[in-house]
CSV table of C-alpha atoms in Angstrom, one decimal:
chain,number,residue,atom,x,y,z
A,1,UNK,CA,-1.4,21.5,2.6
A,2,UNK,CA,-2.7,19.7,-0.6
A,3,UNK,CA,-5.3,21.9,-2.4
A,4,UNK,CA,-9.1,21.5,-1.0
A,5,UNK,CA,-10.8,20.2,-4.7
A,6,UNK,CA,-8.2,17.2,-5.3
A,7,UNK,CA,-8.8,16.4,-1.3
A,8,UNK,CA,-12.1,16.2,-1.5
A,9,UNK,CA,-12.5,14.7,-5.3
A,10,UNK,CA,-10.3,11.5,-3.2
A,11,UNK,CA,-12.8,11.6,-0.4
A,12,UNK,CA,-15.6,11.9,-2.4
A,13,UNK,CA,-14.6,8.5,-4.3
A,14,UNK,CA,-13.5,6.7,-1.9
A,15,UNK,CA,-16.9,7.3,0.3
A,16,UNK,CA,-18.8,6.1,-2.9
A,17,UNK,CA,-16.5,3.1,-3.5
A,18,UNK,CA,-16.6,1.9,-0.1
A,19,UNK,CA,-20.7,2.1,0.7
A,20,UNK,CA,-20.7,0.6,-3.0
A,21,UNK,CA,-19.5,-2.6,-1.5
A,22,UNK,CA,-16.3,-5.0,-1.2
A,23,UNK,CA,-13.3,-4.1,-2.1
A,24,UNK,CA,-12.2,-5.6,-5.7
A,25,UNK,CA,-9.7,-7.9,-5.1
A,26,UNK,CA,-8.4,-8.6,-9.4
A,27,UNK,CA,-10.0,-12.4,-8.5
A,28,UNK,CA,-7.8,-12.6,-5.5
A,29,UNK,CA,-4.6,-11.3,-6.5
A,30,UNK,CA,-4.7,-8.7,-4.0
A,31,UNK,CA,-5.2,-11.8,-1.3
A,32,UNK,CA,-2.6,-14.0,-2.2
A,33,UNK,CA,0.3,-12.3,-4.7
A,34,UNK,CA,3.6,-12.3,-3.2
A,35,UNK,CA,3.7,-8.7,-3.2
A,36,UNK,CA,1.6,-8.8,-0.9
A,37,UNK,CA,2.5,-11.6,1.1
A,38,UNK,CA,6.2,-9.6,1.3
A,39,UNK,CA,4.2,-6.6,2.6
A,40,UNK,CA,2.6,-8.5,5.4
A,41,UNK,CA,6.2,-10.6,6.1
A,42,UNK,CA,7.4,-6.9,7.0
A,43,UNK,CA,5.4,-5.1,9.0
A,44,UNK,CA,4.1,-8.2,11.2
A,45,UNK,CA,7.7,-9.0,12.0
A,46,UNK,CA,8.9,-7.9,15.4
A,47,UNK,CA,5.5,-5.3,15.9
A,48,UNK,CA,4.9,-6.2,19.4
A,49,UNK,CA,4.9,-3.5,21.7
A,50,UNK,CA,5.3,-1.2,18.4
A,51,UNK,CA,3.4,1.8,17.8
A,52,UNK,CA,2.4,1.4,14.1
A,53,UNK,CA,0.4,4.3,11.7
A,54,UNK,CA,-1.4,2.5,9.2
A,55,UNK,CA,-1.1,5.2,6.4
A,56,UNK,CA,-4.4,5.4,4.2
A,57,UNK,CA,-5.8,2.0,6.0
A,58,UNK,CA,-9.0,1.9,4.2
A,59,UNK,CA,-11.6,-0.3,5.0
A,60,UNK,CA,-9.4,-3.6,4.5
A,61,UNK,CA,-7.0,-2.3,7.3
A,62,UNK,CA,-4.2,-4.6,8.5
A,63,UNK,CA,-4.5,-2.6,11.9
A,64,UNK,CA,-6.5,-5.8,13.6
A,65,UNK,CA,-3.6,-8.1,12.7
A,66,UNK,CA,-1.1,-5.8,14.1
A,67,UNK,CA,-3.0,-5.2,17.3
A,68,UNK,CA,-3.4,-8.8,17.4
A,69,UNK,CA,0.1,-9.0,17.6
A,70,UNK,CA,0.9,-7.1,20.1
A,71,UNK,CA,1.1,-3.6,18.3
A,72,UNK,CA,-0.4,-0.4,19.2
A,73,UNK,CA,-2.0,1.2,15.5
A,74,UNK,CA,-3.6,4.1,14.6
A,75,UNK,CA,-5.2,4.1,10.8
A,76,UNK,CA,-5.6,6.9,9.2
A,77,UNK,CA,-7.9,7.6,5.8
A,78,UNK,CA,-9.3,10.7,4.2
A,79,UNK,CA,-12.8,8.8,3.6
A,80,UNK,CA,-15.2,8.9,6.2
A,81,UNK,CA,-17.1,5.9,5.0
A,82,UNK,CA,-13.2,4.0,5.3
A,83,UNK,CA,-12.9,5.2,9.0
A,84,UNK,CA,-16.7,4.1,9.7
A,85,UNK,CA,-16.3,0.9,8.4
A,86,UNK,CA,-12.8,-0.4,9.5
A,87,UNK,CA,-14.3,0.7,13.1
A,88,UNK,CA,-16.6,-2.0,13.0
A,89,UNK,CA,-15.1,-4.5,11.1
A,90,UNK,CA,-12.4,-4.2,14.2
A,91,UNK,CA,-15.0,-4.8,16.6
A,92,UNK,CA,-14.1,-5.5,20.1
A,93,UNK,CA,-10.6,-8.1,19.7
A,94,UNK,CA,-8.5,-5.7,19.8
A,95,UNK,CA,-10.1,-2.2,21.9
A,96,UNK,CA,-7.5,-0.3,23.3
A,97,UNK,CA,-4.7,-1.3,20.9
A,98,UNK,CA,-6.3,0.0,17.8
A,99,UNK,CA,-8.1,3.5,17.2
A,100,UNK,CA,-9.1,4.9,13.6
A,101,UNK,CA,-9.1,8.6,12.7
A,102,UNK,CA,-10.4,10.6,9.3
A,103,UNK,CA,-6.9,12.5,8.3
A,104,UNK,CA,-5.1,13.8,5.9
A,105,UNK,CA,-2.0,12.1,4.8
A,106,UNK,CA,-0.1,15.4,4.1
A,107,UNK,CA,-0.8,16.6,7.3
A,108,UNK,CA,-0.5,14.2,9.6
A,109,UNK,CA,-1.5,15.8,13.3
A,110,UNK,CA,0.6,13.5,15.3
A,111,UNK,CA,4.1,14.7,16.9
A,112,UNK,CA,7.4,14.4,15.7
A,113,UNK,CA,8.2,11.4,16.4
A,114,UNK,CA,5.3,9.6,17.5
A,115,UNK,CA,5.6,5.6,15.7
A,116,UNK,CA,8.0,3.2,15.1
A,117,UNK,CA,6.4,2.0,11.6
A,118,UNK,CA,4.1,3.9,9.2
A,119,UNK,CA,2.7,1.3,6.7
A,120,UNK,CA,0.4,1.7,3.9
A,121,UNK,CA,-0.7,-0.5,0.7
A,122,UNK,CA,-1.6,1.4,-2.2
A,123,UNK,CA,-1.6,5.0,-0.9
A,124,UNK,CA,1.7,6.5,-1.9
A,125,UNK,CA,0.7,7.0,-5.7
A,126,UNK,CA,-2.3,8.9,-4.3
A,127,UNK,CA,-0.6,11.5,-2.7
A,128,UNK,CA,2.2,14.8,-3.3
A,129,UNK,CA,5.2,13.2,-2.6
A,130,UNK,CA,6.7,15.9,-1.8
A,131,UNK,CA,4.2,16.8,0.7
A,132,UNK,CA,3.6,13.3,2.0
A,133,UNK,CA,7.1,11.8,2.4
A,134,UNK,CA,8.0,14.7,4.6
A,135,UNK,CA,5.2,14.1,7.2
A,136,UNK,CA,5.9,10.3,7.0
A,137,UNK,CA,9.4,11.1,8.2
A,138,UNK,CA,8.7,13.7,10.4
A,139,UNK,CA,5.9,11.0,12.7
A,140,UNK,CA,8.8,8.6,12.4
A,141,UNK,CA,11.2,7.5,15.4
A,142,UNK,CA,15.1,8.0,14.7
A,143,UNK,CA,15.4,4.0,13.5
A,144,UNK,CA,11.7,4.1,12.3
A,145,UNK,CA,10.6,1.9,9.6
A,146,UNK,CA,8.3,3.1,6.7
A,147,UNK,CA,6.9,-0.1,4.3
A,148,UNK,CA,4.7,0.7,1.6
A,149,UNK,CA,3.1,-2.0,-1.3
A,150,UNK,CA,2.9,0.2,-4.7
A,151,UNK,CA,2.0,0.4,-8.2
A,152,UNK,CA,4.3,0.9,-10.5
A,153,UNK,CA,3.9,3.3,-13.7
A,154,UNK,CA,5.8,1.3,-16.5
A,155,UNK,CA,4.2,-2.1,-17.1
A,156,UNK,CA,2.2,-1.3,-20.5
A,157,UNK,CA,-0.4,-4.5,-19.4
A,158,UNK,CA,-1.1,-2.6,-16.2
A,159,UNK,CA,-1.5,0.6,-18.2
A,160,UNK,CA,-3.8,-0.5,-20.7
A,161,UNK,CA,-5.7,-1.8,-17.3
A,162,UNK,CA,-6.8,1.1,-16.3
A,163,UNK,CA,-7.2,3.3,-19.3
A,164,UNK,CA,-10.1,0.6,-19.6
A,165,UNK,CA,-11.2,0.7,-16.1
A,166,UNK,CA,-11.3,4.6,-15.7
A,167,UNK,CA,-14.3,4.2,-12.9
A,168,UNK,CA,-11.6,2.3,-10.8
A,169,UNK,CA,-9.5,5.3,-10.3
A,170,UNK,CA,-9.3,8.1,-9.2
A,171,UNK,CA,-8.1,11.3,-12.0
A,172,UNK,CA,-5.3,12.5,-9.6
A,173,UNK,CA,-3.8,9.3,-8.9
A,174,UNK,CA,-0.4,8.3,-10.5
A,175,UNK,CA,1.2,5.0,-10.1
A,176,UNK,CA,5.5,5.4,-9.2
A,177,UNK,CA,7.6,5.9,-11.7
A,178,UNK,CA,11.5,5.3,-11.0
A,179,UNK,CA,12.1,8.3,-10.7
A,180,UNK,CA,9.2,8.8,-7.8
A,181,UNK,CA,11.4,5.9,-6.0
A,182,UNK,CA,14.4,7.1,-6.1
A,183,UNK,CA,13.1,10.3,-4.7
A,184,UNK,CA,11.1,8.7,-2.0
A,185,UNK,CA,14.2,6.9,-1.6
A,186,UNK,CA,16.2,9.7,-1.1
A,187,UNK,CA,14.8,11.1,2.1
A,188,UNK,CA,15.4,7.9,4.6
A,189,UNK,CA,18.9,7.0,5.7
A,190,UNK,CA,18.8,3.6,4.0
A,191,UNK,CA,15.8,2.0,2.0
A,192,UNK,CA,15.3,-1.6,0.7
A,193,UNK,CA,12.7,-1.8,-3.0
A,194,UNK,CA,11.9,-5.5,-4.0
A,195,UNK,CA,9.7,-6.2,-7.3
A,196,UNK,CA,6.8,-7.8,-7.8
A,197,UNK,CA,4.8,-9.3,-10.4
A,198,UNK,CA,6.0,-9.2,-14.3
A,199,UNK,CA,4.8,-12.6,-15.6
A,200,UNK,CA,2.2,-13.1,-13.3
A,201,UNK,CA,-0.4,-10.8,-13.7
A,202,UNK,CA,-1.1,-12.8,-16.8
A,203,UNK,CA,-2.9,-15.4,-14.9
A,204,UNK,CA,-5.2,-12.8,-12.8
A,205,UNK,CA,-8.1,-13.7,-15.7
A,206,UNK,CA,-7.7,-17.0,-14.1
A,207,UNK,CA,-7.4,-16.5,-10.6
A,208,UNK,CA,-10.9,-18.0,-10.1
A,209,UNK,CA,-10.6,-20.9,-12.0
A,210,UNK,CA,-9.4,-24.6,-10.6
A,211,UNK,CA,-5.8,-25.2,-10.8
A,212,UNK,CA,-4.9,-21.9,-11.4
A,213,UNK,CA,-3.5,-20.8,-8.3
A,214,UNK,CA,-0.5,-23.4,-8.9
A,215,UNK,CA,-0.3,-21.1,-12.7
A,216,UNK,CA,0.1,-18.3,-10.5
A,217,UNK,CA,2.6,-19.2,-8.3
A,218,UNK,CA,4.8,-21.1,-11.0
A,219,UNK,CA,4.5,-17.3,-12.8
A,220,UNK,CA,6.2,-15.7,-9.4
A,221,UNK,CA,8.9,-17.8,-9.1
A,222,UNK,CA,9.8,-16.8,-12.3
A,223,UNK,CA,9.3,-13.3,-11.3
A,224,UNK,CA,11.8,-13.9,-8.8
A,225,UNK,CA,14.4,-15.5,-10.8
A,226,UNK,CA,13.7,-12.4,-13.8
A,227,UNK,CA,13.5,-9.2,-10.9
A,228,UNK,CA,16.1,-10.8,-9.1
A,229,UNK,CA,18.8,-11.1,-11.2
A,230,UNK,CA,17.8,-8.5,-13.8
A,231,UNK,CA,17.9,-5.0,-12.4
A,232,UNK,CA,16.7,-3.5,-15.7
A,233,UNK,CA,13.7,-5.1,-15.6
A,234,UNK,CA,12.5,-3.7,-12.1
A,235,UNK,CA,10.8,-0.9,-14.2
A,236,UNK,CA,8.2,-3.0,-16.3
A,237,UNK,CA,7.0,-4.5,-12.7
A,238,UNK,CA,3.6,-4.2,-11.7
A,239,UNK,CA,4.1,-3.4,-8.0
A,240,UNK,CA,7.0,-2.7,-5.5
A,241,UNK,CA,7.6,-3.1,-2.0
A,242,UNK,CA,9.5,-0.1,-0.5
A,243,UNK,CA,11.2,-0.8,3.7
A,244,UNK,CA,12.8,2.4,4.3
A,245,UNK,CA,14.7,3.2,8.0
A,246,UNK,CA,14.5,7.0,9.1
């Protein structure tokens, strides 16, 4: 079990954040970056009839989409106010195929085996990986999937970011190193890692603006062309998908 004081320090801002108001979205990166695009691509494909744990599903939970197609989904956060409001937000669409439960992500109380995905955005680097990855296998079916969307640690334009935004974080949280992947990596029988977003969190600023979107995109494909072909520079990255099989 994590300590009590870091638990509750995370619930504590996270119940603050969430009553404070909508979710800050960087101008709409977090809508429309093909990080998170990729993220979606993967755990929507094939989820019908699925059981899916949405791991730290906060209040902007993909567990609606999932339901919608065709998945069963539990989400799971350590905020109250999270649980409370993605309750609401899922209305009646999708009763039956969707439930939402306060938990704690080290200690999941589900049985061995019990889903055949456990998905998460931006939950990983919040968490004892040690303690967390264990529990993530342990819920998974022989052949389950685990996709997470990440931070990474390296990017110094991301670092900067949030030594000027301390209010925006919480103290215990810690973006993934490569070493953190590797070892993550380590405990499932095969896991793909594909990198996101190098070039183009320059135009974030701009996100807002008229014709920037079309910046944006021309900024990933050069991401791609970069990440893809030049394994080096996965580490200075702002964000990784991991798809790891049990």
């Amino acid at each position: 079990m994590v300590p009590a004081e870091p638990k509750a320090a995370e619930a504590a801002f996270y119940d603050d954040y969430y009553q404070s108001g909508e979710l800050d979205t960087l101008n709409g990166f977090y809508l429309h970056s093909a990080g998170v695009l990729e993220y979606e691509r993967r755990i929507y494909a094939e989820c019908e009839w699925k059981r899916v744990l949405e791991y730290g599903c906060g209040i902007a939970s993909n567990a609606v989409h999932l339901a919608q197609r065709g998945a069963d989904v539990c989400g799971i956060d350590i905020s109250s106010v999270a649980i409370e409001r993605a309750r609401a937000a899922a209305g009646v669409v999708t009763r039956g195929r969707v439930e939402y439960r306060v938990q704690d992500a080290h200690d999941l109380q589900f049985s061995d085996g019990s889903f055949d995905l456990v998905c998460g955005t931006g939950i990983i680097h919040h968490l004892d990986i040690d303690r967390a990855m264990p529990e993530v296998r342990r819920v998974l079916k022989p052949g389950g999937r685990a996709v997470f969307y990440e931070p990474v640690a390296h990017n110094p334009l991301v670092n900067l970011y949030r030594v000027a935004t301390p209010s925006k974080h919480t103290p215990d949280e810690h973006p993934l190193t490569m070493g953190d992947i590797r070892r993550i990596r380590s405990g499932f029988a095969s896991m793909e890692t594909k990198f996101f977003d190098l070039f183009s969190i320059f135009a974030i600023p701009f996100l807002r603006l008229p014709g920037a979107m079309s910046l944006f995109r021309m900024l990933e494909k050069v991401d791609r062309t970069v990440l893809g072909t030049l394994t080096p520079m996965h580490r200075w990255a702002a964000t990784v998908v991991l798809d790891g099989c049990r």
